[in-house]
Short mmCIF file of C-alpha atoms in Angstrom, two decimals:
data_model
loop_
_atom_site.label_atom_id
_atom_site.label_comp_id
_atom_site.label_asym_id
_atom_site.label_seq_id
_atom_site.Cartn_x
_atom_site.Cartn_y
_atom_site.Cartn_z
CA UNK A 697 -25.05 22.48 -11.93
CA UNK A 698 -23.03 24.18 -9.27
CA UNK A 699 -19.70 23.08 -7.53
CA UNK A 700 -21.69 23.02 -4.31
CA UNK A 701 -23.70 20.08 -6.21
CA UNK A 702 -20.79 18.02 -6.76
CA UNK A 703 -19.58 15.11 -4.10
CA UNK A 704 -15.38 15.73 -2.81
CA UNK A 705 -12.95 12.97 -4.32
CA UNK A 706 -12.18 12.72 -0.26
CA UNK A 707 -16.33 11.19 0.02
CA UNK A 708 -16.21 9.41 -3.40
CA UNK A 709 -12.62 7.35 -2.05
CA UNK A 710 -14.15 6.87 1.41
CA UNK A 711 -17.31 5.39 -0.09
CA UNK A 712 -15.66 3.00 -2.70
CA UNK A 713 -13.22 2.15 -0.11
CA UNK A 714 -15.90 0.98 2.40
CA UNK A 715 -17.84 -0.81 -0.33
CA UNK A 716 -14.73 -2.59 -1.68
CA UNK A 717 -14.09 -3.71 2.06
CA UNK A 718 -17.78 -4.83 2.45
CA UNK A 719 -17.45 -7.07 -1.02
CA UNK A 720 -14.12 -8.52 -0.27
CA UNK A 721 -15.65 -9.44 3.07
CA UNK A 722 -18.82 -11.26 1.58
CA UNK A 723 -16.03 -12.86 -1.05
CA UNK A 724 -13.77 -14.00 1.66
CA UNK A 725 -15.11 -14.78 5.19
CA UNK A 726 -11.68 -15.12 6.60
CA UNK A 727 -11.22 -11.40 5.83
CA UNK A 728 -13.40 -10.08 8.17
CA UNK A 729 -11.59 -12.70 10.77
CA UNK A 730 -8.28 -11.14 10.32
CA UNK A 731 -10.96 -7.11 10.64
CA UNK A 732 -11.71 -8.43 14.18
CA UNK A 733 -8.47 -9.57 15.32
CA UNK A 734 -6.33 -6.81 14.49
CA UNK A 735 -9.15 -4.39 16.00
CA UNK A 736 -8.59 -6.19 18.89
CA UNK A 737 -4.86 -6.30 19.08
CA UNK A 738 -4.89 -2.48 18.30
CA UNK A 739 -7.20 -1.95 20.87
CA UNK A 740 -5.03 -3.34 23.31
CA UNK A 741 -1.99 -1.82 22.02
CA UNK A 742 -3.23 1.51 22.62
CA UNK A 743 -4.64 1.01 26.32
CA UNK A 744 -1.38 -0.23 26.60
CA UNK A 745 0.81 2.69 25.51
CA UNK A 746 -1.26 5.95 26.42
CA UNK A 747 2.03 7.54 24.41
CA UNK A 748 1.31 5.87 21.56
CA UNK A 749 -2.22 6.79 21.65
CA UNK A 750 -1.76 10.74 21.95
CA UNK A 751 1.01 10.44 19.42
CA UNK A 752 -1.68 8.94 17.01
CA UNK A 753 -3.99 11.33 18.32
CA UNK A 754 -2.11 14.70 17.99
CA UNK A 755 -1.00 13.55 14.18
CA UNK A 756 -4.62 12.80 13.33
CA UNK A 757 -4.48 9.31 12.72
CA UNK A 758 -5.96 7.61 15.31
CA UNK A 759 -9.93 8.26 13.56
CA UNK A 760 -8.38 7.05 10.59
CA UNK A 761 -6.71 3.67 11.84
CA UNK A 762 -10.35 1.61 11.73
CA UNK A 763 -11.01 2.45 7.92
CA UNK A 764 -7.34 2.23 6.80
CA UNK A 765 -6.83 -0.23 3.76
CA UNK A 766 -4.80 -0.69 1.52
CA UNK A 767 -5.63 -3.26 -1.87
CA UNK A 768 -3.40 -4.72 -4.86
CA UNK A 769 -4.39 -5.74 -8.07
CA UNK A 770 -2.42 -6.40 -11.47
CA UNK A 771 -3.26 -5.77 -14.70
CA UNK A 772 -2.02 -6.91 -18.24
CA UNK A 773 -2.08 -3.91 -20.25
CA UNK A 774 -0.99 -0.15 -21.32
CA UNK A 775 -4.71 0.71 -22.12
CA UNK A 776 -6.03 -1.32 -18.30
CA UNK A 777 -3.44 0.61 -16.54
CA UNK A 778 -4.11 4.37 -18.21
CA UNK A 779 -8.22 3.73 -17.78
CA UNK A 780 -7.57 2.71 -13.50
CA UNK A 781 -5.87 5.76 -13.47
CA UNK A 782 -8.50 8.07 -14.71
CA UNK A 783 -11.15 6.02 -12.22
CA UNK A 784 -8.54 6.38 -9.57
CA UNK A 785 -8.22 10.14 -10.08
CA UNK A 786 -12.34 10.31 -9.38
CA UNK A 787 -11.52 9.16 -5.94
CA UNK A 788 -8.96 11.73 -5.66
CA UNK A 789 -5.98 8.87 -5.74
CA UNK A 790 -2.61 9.52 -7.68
CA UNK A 791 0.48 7.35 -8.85
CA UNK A 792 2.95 7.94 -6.02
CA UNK A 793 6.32 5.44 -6.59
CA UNK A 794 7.57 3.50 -9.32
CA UNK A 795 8.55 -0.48 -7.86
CA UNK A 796 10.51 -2.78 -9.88
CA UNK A 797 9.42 -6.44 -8.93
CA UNK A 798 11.72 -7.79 -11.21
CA UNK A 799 14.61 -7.18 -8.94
CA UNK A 800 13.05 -9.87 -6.84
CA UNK A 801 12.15 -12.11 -9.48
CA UNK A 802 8.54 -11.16 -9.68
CA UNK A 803 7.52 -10.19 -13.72
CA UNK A 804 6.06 -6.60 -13.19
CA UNK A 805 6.11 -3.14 -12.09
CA UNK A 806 4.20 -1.12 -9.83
CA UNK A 807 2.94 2.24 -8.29
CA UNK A 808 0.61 3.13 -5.77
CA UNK A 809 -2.19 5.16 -6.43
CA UNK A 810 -3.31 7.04 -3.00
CA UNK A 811 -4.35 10.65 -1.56
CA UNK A 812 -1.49 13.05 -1.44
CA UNK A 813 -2.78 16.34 0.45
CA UNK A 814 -2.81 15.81 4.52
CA UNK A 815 -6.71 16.07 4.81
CA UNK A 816 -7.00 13.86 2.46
CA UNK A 817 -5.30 10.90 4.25
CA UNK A 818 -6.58 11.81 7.15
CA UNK A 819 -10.05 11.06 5.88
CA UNK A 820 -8.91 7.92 4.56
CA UNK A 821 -5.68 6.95 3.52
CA UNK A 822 -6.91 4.23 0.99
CA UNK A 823 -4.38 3.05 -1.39
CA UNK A 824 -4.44 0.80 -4.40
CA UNK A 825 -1.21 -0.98 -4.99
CA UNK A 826 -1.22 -1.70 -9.04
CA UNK A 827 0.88 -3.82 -10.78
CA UNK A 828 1.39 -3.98 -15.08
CA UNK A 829 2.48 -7.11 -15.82
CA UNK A 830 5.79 -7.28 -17.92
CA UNK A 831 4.77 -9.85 -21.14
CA UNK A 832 8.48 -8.96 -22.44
CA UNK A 833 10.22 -10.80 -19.77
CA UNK A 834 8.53 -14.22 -20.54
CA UNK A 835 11.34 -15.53 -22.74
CA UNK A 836 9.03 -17.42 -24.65
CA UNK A 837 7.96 -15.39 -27.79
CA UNK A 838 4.65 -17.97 -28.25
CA UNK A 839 3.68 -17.87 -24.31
CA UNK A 840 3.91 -13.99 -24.80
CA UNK A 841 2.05 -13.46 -27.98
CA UNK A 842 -0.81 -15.98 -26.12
CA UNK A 843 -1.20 -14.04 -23.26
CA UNK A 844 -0.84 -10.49 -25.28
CA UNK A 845 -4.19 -12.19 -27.64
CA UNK A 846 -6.06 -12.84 -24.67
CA UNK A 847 -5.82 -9.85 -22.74
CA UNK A 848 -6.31 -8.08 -25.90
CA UNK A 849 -10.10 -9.53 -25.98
CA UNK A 850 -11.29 -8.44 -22.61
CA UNK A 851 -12.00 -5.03 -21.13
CA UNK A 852 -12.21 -4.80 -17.88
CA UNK A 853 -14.73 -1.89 -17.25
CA UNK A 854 -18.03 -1.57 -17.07
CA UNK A 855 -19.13 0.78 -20.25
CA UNK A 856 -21.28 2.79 -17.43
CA UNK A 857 -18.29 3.12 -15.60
CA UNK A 858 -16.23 4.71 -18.48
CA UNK A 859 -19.33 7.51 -18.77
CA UNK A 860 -19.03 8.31 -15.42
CA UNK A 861 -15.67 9.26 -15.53
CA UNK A 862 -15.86 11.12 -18.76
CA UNK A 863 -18.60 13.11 -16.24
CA UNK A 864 -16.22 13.48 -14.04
CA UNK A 865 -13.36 14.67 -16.21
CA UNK A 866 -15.70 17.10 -17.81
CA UNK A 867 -17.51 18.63 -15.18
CA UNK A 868 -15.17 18.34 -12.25
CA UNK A 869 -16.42 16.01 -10.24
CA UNK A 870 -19.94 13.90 -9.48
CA UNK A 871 -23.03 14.36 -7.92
CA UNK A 872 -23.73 12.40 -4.68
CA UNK A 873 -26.59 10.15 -7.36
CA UNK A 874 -23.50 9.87 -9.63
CA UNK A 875 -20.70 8.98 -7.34
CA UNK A 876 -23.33 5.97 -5.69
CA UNK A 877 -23.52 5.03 -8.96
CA UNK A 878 -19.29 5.17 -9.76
CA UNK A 879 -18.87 3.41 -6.60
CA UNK A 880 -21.13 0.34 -7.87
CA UNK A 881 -19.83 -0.07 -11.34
CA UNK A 882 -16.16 0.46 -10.54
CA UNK A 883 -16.07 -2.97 -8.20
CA UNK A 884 -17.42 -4.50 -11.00
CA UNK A 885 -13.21 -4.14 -11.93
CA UNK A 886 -12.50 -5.48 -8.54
CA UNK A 887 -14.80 -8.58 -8.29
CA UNK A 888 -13.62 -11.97 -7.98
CA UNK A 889 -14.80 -14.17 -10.93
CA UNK A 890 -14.95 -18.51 -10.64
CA UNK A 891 -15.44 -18.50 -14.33
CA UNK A 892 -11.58 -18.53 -16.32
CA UNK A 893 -11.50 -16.76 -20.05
CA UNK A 894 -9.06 -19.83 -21.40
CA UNK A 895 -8.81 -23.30 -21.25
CA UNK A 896 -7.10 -25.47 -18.23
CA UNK A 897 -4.26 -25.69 -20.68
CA UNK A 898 -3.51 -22.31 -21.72
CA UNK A 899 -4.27 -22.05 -17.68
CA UNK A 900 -1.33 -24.51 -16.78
CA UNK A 901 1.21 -23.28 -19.62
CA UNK A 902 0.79 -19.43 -18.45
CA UNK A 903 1.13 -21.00 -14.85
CA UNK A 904 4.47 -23.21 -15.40
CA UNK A 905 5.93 -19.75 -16.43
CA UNK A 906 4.74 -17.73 -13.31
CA UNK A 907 1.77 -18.32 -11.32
CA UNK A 908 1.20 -14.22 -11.53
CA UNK A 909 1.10 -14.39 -15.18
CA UNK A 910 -1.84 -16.75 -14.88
CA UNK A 911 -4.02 -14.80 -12.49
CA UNK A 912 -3.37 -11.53 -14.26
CA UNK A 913 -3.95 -13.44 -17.83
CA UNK A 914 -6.57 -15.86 -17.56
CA UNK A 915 -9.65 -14.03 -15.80
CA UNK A 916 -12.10 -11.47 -16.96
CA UNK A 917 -11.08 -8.89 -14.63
CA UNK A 918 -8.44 -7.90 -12.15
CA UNK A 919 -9.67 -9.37 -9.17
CA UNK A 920 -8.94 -7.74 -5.80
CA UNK A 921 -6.11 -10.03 -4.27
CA UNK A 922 -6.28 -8.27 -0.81
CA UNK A 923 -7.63 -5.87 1.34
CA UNK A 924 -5.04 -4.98 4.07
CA UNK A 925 -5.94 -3.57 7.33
CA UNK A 926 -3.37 -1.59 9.31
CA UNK A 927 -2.07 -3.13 12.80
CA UNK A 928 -0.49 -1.19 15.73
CA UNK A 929 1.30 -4.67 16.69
CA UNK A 930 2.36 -6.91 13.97
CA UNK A 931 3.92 -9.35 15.98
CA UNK A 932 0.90 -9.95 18.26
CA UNK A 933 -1.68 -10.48 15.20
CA UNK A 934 1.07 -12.64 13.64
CA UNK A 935 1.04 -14.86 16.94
CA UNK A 936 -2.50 -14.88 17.11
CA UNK A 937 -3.58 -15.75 13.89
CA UNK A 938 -3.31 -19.58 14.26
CA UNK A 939 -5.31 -18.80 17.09
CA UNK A 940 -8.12 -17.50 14.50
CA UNK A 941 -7.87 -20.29 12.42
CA UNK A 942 -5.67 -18.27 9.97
CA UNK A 943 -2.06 -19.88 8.38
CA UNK A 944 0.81 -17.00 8.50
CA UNK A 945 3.28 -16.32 6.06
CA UNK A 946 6.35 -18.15 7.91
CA UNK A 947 8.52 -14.89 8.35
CA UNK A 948 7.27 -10.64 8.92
CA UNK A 949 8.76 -8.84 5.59
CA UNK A 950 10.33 -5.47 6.11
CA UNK A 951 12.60 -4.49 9.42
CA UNK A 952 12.46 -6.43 12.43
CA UNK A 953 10.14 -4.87 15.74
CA UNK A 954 11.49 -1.62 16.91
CA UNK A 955 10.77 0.72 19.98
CA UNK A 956 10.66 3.74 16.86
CA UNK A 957 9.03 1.80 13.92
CA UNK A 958 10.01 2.94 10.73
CA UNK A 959 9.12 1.86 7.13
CA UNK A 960 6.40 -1.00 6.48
CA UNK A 961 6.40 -4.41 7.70
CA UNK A 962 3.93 -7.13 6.60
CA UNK A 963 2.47 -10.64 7.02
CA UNK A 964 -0.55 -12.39 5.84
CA UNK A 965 -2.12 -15.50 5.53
CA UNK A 966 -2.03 -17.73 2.83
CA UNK A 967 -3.44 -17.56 -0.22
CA UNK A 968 -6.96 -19.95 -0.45
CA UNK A 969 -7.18 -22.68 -2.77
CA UNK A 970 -10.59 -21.77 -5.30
CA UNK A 971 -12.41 -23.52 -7.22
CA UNK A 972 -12.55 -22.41 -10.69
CA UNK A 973 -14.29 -23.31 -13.80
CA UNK A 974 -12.23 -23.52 -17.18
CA UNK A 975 -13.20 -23.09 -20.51
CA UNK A 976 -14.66 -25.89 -21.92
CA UNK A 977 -16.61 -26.78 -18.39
CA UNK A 978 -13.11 -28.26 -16.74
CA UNK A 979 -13.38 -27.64 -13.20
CA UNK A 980 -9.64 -26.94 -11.59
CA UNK A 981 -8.29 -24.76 -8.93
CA UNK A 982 -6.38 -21.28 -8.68
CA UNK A 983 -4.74 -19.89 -5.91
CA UNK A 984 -4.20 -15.58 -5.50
CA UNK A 985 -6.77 -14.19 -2.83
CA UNK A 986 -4.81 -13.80 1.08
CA UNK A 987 -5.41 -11.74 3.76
CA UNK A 988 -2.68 -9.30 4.36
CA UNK A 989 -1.37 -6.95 7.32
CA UNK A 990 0.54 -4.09 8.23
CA UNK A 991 2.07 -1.87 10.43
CA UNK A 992 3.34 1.59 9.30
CA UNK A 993 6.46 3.64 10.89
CA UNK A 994 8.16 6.72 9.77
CA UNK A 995 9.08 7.65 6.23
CA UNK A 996 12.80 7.84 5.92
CA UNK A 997 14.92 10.73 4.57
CA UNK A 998 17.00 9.02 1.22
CA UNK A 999 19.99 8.65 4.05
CA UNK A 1000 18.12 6.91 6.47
CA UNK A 1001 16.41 4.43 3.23
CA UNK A 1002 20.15 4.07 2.19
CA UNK A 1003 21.40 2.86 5.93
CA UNK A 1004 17.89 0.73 5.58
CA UNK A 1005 18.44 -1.27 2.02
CA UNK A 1006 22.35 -2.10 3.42
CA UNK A 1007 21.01 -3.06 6.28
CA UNK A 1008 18.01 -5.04 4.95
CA UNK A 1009 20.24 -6.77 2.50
CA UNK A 1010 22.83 -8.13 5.15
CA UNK A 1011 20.03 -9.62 7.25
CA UNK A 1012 18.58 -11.43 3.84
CA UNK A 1013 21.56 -13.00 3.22
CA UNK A 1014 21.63 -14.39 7.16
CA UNK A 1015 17.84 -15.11 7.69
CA UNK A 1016 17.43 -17.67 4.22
CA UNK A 1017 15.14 -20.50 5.44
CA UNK A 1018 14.61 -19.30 9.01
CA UNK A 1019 11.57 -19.10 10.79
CA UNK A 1020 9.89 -16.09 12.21
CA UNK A 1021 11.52 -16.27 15.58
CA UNK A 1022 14.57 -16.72 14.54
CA UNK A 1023 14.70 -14.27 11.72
CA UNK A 1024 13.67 -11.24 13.61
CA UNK A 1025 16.06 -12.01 15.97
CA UNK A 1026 18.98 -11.99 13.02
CA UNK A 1027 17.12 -9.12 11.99
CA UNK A 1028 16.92 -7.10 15.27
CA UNK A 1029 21.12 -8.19 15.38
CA UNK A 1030 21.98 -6.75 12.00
CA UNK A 1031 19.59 -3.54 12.50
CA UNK A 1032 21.39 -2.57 15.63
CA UNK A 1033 23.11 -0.12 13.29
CA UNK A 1034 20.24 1.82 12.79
CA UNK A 1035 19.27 4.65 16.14
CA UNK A 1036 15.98 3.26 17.63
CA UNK A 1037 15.08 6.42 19.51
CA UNK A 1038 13.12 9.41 17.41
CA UNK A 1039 15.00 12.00 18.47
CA UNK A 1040 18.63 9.97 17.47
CA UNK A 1041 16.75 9.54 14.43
CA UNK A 1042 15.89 12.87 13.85
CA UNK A 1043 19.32 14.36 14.79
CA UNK A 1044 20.66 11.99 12.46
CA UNK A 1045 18.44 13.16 9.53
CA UNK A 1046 17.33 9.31 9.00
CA UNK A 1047 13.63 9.85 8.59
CA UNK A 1048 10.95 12.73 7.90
CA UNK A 1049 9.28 14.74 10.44
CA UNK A 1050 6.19 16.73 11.21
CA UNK A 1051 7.33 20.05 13.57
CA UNK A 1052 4.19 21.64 15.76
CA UNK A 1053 3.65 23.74 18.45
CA UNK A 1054 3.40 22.60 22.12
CA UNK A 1055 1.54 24.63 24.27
CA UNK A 1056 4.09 26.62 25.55
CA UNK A 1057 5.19 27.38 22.06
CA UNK A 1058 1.36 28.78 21.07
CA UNK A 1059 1.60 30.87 24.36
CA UNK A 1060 5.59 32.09 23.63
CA UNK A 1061 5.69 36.18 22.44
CA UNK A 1062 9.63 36.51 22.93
CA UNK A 1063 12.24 36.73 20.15
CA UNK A 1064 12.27 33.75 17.56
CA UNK A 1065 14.86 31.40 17.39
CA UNK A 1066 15.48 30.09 13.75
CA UNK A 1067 16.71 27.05 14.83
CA UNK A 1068 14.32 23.91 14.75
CA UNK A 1069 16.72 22.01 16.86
CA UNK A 1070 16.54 24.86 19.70
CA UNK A 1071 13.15 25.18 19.55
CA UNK A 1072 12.32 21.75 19.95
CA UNK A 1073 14.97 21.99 22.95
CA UNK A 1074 13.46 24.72 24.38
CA UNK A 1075 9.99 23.13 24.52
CA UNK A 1076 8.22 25.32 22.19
CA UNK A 1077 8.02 22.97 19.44
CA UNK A 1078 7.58 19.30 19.27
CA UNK A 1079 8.26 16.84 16.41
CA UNK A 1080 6.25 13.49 15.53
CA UNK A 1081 7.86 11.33 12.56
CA UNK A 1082 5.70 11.49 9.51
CA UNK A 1083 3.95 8.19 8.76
CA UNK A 1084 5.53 6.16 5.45
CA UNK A 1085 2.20 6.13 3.37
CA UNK A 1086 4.22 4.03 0.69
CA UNK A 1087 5.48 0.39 -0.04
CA UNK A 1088 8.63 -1.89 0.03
CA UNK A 1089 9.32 -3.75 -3.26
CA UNK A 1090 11.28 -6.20 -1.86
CA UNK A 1091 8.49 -6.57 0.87
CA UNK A 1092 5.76 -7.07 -1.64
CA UNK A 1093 7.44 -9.05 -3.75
CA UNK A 1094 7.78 -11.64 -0.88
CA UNK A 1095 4.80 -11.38 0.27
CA UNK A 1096 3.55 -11.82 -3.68
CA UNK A 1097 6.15 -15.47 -3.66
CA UNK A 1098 4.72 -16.48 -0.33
CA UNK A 1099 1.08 -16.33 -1.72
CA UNK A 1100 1.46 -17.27 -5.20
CA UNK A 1101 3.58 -20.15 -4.56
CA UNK A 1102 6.37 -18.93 -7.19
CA UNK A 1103 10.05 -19.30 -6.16
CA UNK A 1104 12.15 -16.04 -7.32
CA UNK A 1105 13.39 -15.97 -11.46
CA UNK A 1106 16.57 -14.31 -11.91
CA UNK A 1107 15.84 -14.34 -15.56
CA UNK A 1108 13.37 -11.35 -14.85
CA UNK A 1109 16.20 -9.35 -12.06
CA UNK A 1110 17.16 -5.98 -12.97
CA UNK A 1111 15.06 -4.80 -15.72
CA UNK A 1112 13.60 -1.78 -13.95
CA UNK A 1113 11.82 0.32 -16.51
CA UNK A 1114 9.95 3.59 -14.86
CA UNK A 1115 10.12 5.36 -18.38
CA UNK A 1116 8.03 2.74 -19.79
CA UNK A 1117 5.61 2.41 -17.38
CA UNK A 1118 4.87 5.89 -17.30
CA UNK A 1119 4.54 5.57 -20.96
CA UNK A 1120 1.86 2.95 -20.33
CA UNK A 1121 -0.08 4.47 -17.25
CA UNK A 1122 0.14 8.46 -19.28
CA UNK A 1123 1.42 10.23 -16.89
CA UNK A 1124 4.52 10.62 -14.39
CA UNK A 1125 4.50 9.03 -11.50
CA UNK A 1126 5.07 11.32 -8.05
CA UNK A 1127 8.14 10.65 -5.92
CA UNK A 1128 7.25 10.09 -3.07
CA UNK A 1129 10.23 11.25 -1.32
CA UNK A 1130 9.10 14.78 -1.95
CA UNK A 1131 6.19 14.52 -0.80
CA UNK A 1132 7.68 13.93 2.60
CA UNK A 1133 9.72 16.53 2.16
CA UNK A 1134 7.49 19.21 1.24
CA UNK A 1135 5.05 18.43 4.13
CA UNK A 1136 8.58 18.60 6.88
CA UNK A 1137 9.45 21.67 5.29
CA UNK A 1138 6.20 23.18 5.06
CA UNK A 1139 5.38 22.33 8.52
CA UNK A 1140 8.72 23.97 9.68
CA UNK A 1141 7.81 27.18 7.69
CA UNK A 1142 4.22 27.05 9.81
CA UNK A 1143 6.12 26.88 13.22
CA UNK A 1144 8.26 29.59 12.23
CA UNK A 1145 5.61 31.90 10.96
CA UNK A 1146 3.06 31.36 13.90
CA UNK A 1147 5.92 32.00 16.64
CA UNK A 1148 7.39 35.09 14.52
CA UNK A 1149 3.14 35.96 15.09
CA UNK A 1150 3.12 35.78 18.44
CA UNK A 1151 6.05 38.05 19.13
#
């Protein structure tokens, strides 16, 4: 077998990805509800704002807005969170970010396993947002040795699965027969199951301690919570989606609406009510599936997320118990600290951006000026703010209490823990502040080169 035989991680993520989206769909109707109307709203967004459209265009994500998702599952163990890794890593996905949930009362940690290089989100940017849940922070040593026995019973991969990435470890990569075959077995992980491993009272007792505990503990497999399709206008789906027969989170997590977006902001609706058979034959309910949203800005430079977390935490202290309307309009009061214009933004140093040529810079042959600022002054170079490919914790934390029903637990605040969750997943975890980095600096060193080319 020749390299030429083997499939790209790029066409293994794009096919799993538009599998995963075609399951959830056939799992949960409303899903491909909330598909339609944010195609629609982002269709009229961009006839809207011809800017906006050969922004997206000239960055190379506009082909990439209609399969954008991004999905979120939790698992209970070390050994659950190492093997998604090494399935991830077929699909050309790595850990990028360490979260700490616990700082907003939610009992886990989390990273993001996504594409890294540029091509590769500009296939498809498909990320999986993974959680490990945290057994040490239930205070009760019986509740935690339960849960630890159960989860220690199940495995939650198909043994043809586990082969095929063993194949894929060994002989770097899979065949286009192989990868079909990778794609079907892996949602096997992902697939929602009516059928609980315990009792309706080991159920209840897990769920009187956190209702996340219970849908991570008490099922055969991590279940694919939501699919999330990215919006151009938050606020307009959010309207709409009582429209569509859809129930919105009451308030839009992350900054308020901006004229230059930055960060992640997030709805969804909530979480349906299931039916679910017990051990035993007791029929009962559980609650975890919703339908999720979001709209991306720029990633910010560790100044700009600085200004950002003061900021954010002022307006959370003002906005408790407020409705949408009226928290985004706290919101929009207490972020008129932070420059809404790109280029006061990116004189500022606040967020991350891509530099290119314009067309006068391709045609330019005179004497180079070092200067990125004077360049882009000149006209010869333009600069777009790189897109945040990343999450909030705070954001997906409430978005996790919204859903799940769970009010915040101080007991579990403050007991971030990246050492030990790198421990558990086997490897280190990329920051994903250099990533952004890298690709500014690298395209700077490309602008520079090409014009010093030309001369």
């Amino acid at each position: 077998m020749t390299q030429t035989d083997l499939l790209s991680t790029n066409d293994v993520r794009d096919r799993f990805s538009k599998a995963m989206s075609a399951m959830y769909q056939a799992e949960v109707p409303q899903y491909g509800t909330l598909l339609e109307l944010v195609e629609r709203v982002n269709q009229e967004t961009l006839s809207q704002q011809p800017e906006l459209q050969r922004r997206l265009e000239a960055q190379g994500e506009l082909a990439r807005l209609s399969v954008e998702r991004h999905g979120a599952i939790r698992v209970g163990t070390a050994e659950e969170l190492s093997m998604l890794r090494r399935l991830f890593a077929v699909m050309g996905m790595y850990p990028v970010g360490y979260y700490d949930l616990s700082e907003a009362g939610v009992p886990v940690h989390s990273t993001a396993f996504r594409p890294i290089e540029d091509d590769a989100l500009a296939r498809n940017p498909f990320r999986v947002f993974t959680s490990l849940l945290r057994l040490e922070l239930i205070e009760s040593e019986a509740l935690r040795q339960r849960a630890a026995a159960i989860l220690a019973k199940r495995d939650i991969f198909t043994p043809t699965v586990r082969e095929l990435i063993e194949r894929h470890e060994s002989q770097g990569g899979l065949t286009s027969e192989e990868a079909d075959q990778f794609v079907k077995e892996a949602l096997e992980t992902f697939r929602w199951h009516q059928d609980a491993t315990v009792d309706l009272d080991t159920y209840q007792a897990l769920h009187d301690e956190h209702r996340l505990i219970a849908d991570v503990v008490c099922f055969k497999g991590p279940h694919i919570n939501h699919l999330t399709p990215r919006t151009l206008d938050i606020d307009e789906v959010q309207r709409r989606m009582p429209e569509m027969g859809m129930n919105p989170k009451a308030v839009i997590e992350g900054p308020p609406r901006r004229e230059s977006s930055i960060l992640l902001r997030q709805t969804s609706f909530k979480a349906l009510e299931e039916s679910i058979r017990f051990a035993g034959d007791t029929q009962g309910t559980h609650t975890a599936r919703f339908g999720e949203i979001e709209q991306r800005g720029m990633a910010l430079t560790p100044k700009g997320r600085a200004l950002y977390d003061r900021l954010l935490n002022e307006g959370r202290k003002q906005t408790a118990g407020l409705g949408n309307d009226d928290h985004q309009a706290v919101m929009n009061k207490v972020f008129a600290e932070f420059p809404d214009n790109d280029e006061a933004i990116r004189h500022q140093q606040l967020a991350y951006f891509h530099y290119h040529l314009t067309d006068t810079g391709r045609a330019f042959n005179g004497s180079v000026e070092k200067n990125m600022d004077a360049l882009v002054e000149q006209g010869l170079v333009e600069a777009q703010p790189i897109t945040y490919e990343d999450f909030l914790p705070v954001s997906a934390a409430g978005i996790f209490q919204s859903n799940l029903g769970g009010a915040q637990n101080d007991a579990y605040a403050a007991n971030a823990n990246r050492e030990a969750f790198e421990e558990a997943l086997g490897a280190q975890v990329t920051d994903e502040l250099a990533l952004y980095a890298e690709r500014e600096n690298m395209s700077k060193e490309n602008v520079l080169a090409r014009l010093k080319a030309n001369t």
